[in-house]
Amino acid sequence: MTFKRTTAISEKVLSIFNTQTHPITYNHLLSSLTSAGLQFNKSTLYRIINKLLRTKTIHTLTLQNGITYYEKKQDNHHSHFLCTNCQDITCIDLLNHHQDINKSLSKTTNFHIHNQEYNLYGHCEICVEKAS
């Protein structure tokens, strides 16, 4: 994805998405840009995000906690695990399981699935250890 008019902010936002291994929030982006010493208007960041959404460079994910996350669009379908204690989010690959479920549902319901979302909720290893 390239912008017609490239700015330090748009380049940094793209850089952040290209290096992230998990979905991030608007506040994470805001914090990263501010930490990098960039000065900008919040509406500028929203415009950049909307442009990236329109061009399908990134997509949104809203989980049970009500927070919207953004992540770079990937070719492989994957699921997410959200720790309901610390709110950490992790990408997990359940592709084989998705395919098995889709095949089974297609056979038993005659429903042709073209998209699905599987999100898992629980406690991450760190939170489990802290609770022990």
PDB file of C-alpha atoms in Angstrom:
ATOM      1  CA  MET A   1       0.000   0.000   0.000  1.00  0.00           C
ATOM      2  CA  THR A   2       1.286   3.397  -0.906  1.00  0.00           C
ATOM      3  CA  PHE A   3      -0.208   6.798  -0.296  1.00  0.00           C
ATOM      4  CA  LYS A   4      -0.520   9.497  -2.939  1.00  0.00           C
ATOM      5  CA  ARG A   5       1.057  11.876  -0.467  1.00  0.00           C
ATOM      6  CA  THR A   6       3.477  10.145   1.852  1.00  0.00           C
ATOM      7  CA  THR A   7       4.115  11.729   5.224  1.00  0.00           C
ATOM      8  CA  ALA A   8       6.260  10.761   8.186  1.00  0.00           C
ATOM      9  CA  ILE A   9       3.074   9.717  10.003  1.00  0.00           C
ATOM     10  CA  SER A  10       1.723   7.517   7.199  1.00  0.00           C
ATOM     11  CA  GLU A  11       5.136   5.883   6.727  1.00  0.00           C
ATOM     12  CA  LYS A  12       5.405   5.183  10.460  1.00  0.00           C
ATOM     13  CA  VAL A  13       1.871   3.732  10.598  1.00  0.00           C
ATOM     14  CA  LEU A  14       2.682   1.392   7.714  1.00  0.00           C
ATOM     15  CA  SER A  15       5.936   0.444   9.416  1.00  0.00           C
ATOM     16  CA  ILE A  16       4.086  -0.376  12.632  1.00  0.00           C
ATOM     17  CA  PHE A  17       1.603  -2.620  10.828  1.00  0.00           C
ATOM     18  CA  ASN A  18       4.375  -4.317   8.859  1.00  0.00           C
ATOM     19  CA  THR A  19       6.241  -5.247  12.045  1.00  0.00           C
ATOM     20  CA  GLN A  20       3.331  -6.211  14.311  1.00  0.00           C
ATOM     21  CA  THR A  21       2.744  -9.882  15.041  1.00  0.00           C
ATOM     22  CA  HIS A  22      -0.643  -9.330  16.676  1.00  0.00           C
ATOM     23  CA  PRO A  23      -3.605  -6.964  16.336  1.00  0.00           C
ATOM     24  CA  ILE A  24      -3.196  -3.489  17.836  1.00  0.00           C
ATOM     25  CA  THR A  25      -5.547  -0.771  19.036  1.00  0.00           C
ATOM     26  CA  TYR A  26      -5.876   2.856  18.017  1.00  0.00           C
ATOM     27  CA  ASN A  27      -4.337   3.788  21.387  1.00  0.00           C
ATOM     28  CA  HIS A  28      -1.323   1.569  20.673  1.00  0.00           C
ATOM     29  CA  LEU A  29      -0.810   3.347  17.341  1.00  0.00           C
ATOM     30  CA  LEU A  30      -1.239   6.722  19.004  1.00  0.00           C
ATOM     31  CA  SER A  31       1.276   5.844  21.713  1.00  0.00           C
ATOM     32  CA  SER A  32       3.814   4.475  19.207  1.00  0.00           C
ATOM     33  CA  LEU A  33       3.639   7.594  17.049  1.00  0.00           C
ATOM     34  CA  THR A  34       3.902   9.918  20.041  1.00  0.00           C
ATOM     35  CA  SER A  35       6.861   7.924  21.419  1.00  0.00           C
ATOM     36  CA  ALA A  36       8.564   8.338  18.048  1.00  0.00           C
ATOM     37  CA  GLY A  37       8.368  12.100  18.555  1.00  0.00           C
ATOM     38  CA  LEU A  38       5.853  12.696  15.768  1.00  0.00           C
ATOM     39  CA  GLN A  39       3.393  15.545  16.130  1.00  0.00           C
ATOM     40  CA  PHE A  40       0.045  15.188  14.436  1.00  0.00           C
ATOM     41  CA  ASN A  41      -3.670  15.708  14.753  1.00  0.00           C
ATOM     42  CA  LYS A  42      -5.702  12.671  15.894  1.00  0.00           C
ATOM     43  CA  SER A  43      -7.963  13.087  12.871  1.00  0.00           C
ATOM     44  CA  THR A  44      -4.903  12.507  10.659  1.00  0.00           C
ATOM     45  CA  LEU A  45      -4.406   9.093  12.233  1.00  0.00           C
ATOM     46  CA  TYR A  46      -8.089   8.231  11.716  1.00  0.00           C
ATOM     47  CA  ARG A  47      -7.815   9.249   8.048  1.00  0.00           C
ATOM     48  CA  ILE A  48      -4.744   7.032   7.589  1.00  0.00           C
ATOM     49  CA  ILE A  49      -6.494   4.099   9.261  1.00  0.00           C
ATOM     50  CA  ASN A  50      -9.600   4.597   7.111  1.00  0.00           C
ATOM     51  CA  LYS A  51      -7.474   4.721   3.951  1.00  0.00           C
ATOM     52  CA  LEU A  52      -5.748   1.466   4.950  1.00  0.00           C
ATOM     53  CA  LEU A  53      -9.153  -0.125   5.658  1.00  0.00           C
ATOM     54  CA  ARG A  54     -10.586   1.037   2.298  1.00  0.00           C
ATOM     55  CA  THR A  55      -7.620  -0.396   0.411  1.00  0.00           C
ATOM     56  CA  LYS A  56      -7.858  -3.637   2.445  1.00  0.00           C
ATOM     57  CA  THR A  57      -4.288  -3.237   3.674  1.00  0.00           C
ATOM     58  CA  ILE A  58      -5.567  -3.732   7.224  1.00  0.00           C
ATOM     59  CA  HIS A  59      -8.809  -4.971   8.704  1.00  0.00           C
ATOM     60  CA  THR A  60     -10.638  -4.576  11.977  1.00  0.00           C
ATOM     61  CA  LEU A  61     -11.398  -7.065  14.659  1.00  0.00           C
ATOM     62  CA  THR A  62     -13.764  -6.324  17.535  1.00  0.00           C
ATOM     63  CA  LEU A  63     -13.677  -8.834  20.347  1.00  0.00           C
ATOM     64  CA  GLN A  64     -15.890  -9.486  23.371  1.00  0.00           C
ATOM     65  CA  ASN A  65     -14.110  -6.787  25.342  1.00  0.00           C
ATOM     66  CA  GLY A  66     -15.603  -4.218  22.933  1.00  0.00           C
ATOM     67  CA  ILE A  67     -12.210  -2.936  21.805  1.00  0.00           C
ATOM     68  CA  THR A  68     -11.515  -2.550  18.092  1.00  0.00           C
ATOM     69  CA  TYR A  69      -8.174  -3.944  16.984  1.00  0.00           C
ATOM     70  CA  TYR A  70      -6.434  -3.424  13.659  1.00  0.00           C
ATOM     71  CA  GLU A  71      -4.130  -5.845  11.945  1.00  0.00           C
ATOM     72  CA  LYS A  72      -2.431  -6.131   8.603  1.00  0.00           C
ATOM     73  CA  LYS A  73      -4.456  -8.176   6.139  1.00  0.00           C
ATOM     74  CA  GLN A  74      -2.953 -11.632   5.774  1.00  0.00           C
ATOM     75  CA  ASP A  75      -3.453 -14.338   3.186  1.00  0.00           C
ATOM     76  CA  ASN A  76      -3.864 -17.037   5.795  1.00  0.00           C
ATOM     77  CA  HIS A  77      -6.962 -17.154   7.953  1.00  0.00           C
ATOM     78  CA  HIS A  78      -6.196 -17.282  11.641  1.00  0.00           C
ATOM     79  CA  SER A  79      -7.958 -16.961  14.968  1.00  0.00           C
ATOM     80  CA  HIS A  80      -7.283 -14.903  18.044  1.00  0.00           C
ATOM     81  CA  PHE A  81      -6.905 -15.667  21.721  1.00  0.00           C
ATOM     82  CA  LEU A  82      -7.807 -12.836  24.105  1.00  0.00           C
ATOM     83  CA  CYS A  83      -6.725 -13.020  27.728  1.00  0.00           C
ATOM     84  CA  THR A  84      -9.752 -11.744  29.609  1.00  0.00           C
ATOM     85  CA  ASN A  85      -7.527 -10.716  32.499  1.00  0.00           C
ATOM     86  CA  CYS A  86      -4.681  -8.664  30.961  1.00  0.00           C
ATOM     87  CA  GLN A  87      -6.353  -8.079  27.540  1.00  0.00           C
ATOM     88  CA  ASP A  88      -3.322  -9.479  25.682  1.00  0.00           C
ATOM     89  CA  ILE A  89      -4.252 -10.750  22.237  1.00  0.00           C
ATOM     90  CA  THR A  90      -2.432 -13.500  20.363  1.00  0.00           C
ATOM     91  CA  CYS A  91      -2.885 -14.820  16.830  1.00  0.00           C
ATOM     92  CA  ILE A  92      -3.257 -18.581  16.558  1.00  0.00           C
ATOM     93  CA  ASP A  93      -3.403 -20.815  13.511  1.00  0.00           C
ATOM     94  CA  LEU A  94      -6.393 -23.135  13.540  1.00  0.00           C
ATOM     95  CA  LEU A  95      -6.656 -23.517   9.767  1.00  0.00           C
ATOM     96  CA  ASN A  96      -6.984 -27.308   9.777  1.00  0.00           C
ATOM     97  CA  HIS A  97      -9.688 -27.121  12.418  1.00  0.00           C
ATOM     98  CA  HIS A  98     -11.534 -24.384  10.484  1.00  0.00           C
ATOM     99  CA  GLN A  99     -11.502 -26.510   7.346  1.00  0.00           C
ATOM    100  CA  ASP A 100     -12.771 -29.587   9.226  1.00  0.00           C
ATOM    101  CA  ILE A 101     -15.610 -27.625  10.846  1.00  0.00           C
ATOM    102  CA  ASN A 102     -16.554 -25.979   7.537  1.00  0.00           C
ATOM    103  CA  LYS A 103     -16.668 -29.328   5.712  1.00  0.00           C
ATOM    104  CA  SER A 104     -18.742 -30.896   8.460  1.00  0.00           C
ATOM    105  CA  LEU A 105     -21.200 -27.998   8.574  1.00  0.00           C
ATOM    106  CA  SER A 106     -21.504 -27.913   4.790  1.00  0.00           C
ATOM    107  CA  LYS A 107     -22.436 -31.610   4.775  1.00  0.00           C
ATOM    108  CA  THR A 108     -24.892 -31.506   7.667  1.00  0.00           C
ATOM    109  CA  THR A 109     -26.569 -28.141   7.014  1.00  0.00           C
ATOM    110  CA  ASN A 110     -26.058 -27.582   3.276  1.00  0.00           C
ATOM    111  CA  PHE A 111     -24.757 -24.168   4.313  1.00  0.00           C
ATOM    112  CA  HIS A 112     -21.883 -22.929   2.153  1.00  0.00           C
ATOM    113  CA  ILE A 113     -19.437 -21.056   4.352  1.00  0.00           C
ATOM    114  CA  HIS A 114     -17.357 -18.286   2.793  1.00  0.00           C
ATOM    115  CA  ASN A 115     -16.071 -16.645   5.976  1.00  0.00           C
ATOM    116  CA  GLN A 116     -15.823 -17.434   9.657  1.00  0.00           C
ATOM    117  CA  GLU A 117     -14.414 -16.015  12.859  1.00  0.00           C
ATOM    118  CA  TYR A 118     -13.175 -18.150  15.719  1.00  0.00           C
ATOM    119  CA  ASN A 119     -12.001 -16.232  18.723  1.00  0.00           C
ATOM    120  CA  LEU A 120     -10.981 -17.837  21.969  1.00  0.00           C
ATOM    121  CA  TYR A 121     -11.205 -16.252  25.410  1.00  0.00           C
ATOM    122  CA  GLY A 122      -9.459 -17.282  28.590  1.00  0.00           C
ATOM    123  CA  HIS A 123      -6.318 -16.595  30.607  1.00  0.00           C
ATOM    124  CA  CYS A 124      -2.823 -16.441  29.168  1.00  0.00           C
ATOM    125  CA  GLU A 125       0.103 -18.324  30.673  1.00  0.00           C
ATOM    126  CA  ILE A 126       1.405 -15.254  32.516  1.00  0.00           C
ATOM    127  CA  CYS A 127      -1.961 -14.543  34.179  1.00  0.00           C
ATOM    128  CA  VAL A 128      -2.392 -18.214  35.118  1.00  0.00           C
ATOM    129  CA  GLU A 129       1.056 -18.208  36.753  1.00  0.00           C
ATOM    130  CA  LYS A 130       0.294 -14.968  38.630  1.00  0.00           C
ATOM    131  CA  ALA A 131      -2.941 -16.459  39.967  1.00  0.00           C
ATOM    132  CA  SER A 132      -1.191 -19.569  41.278  1.00  0.00           C
TER     133      SER A 132
END
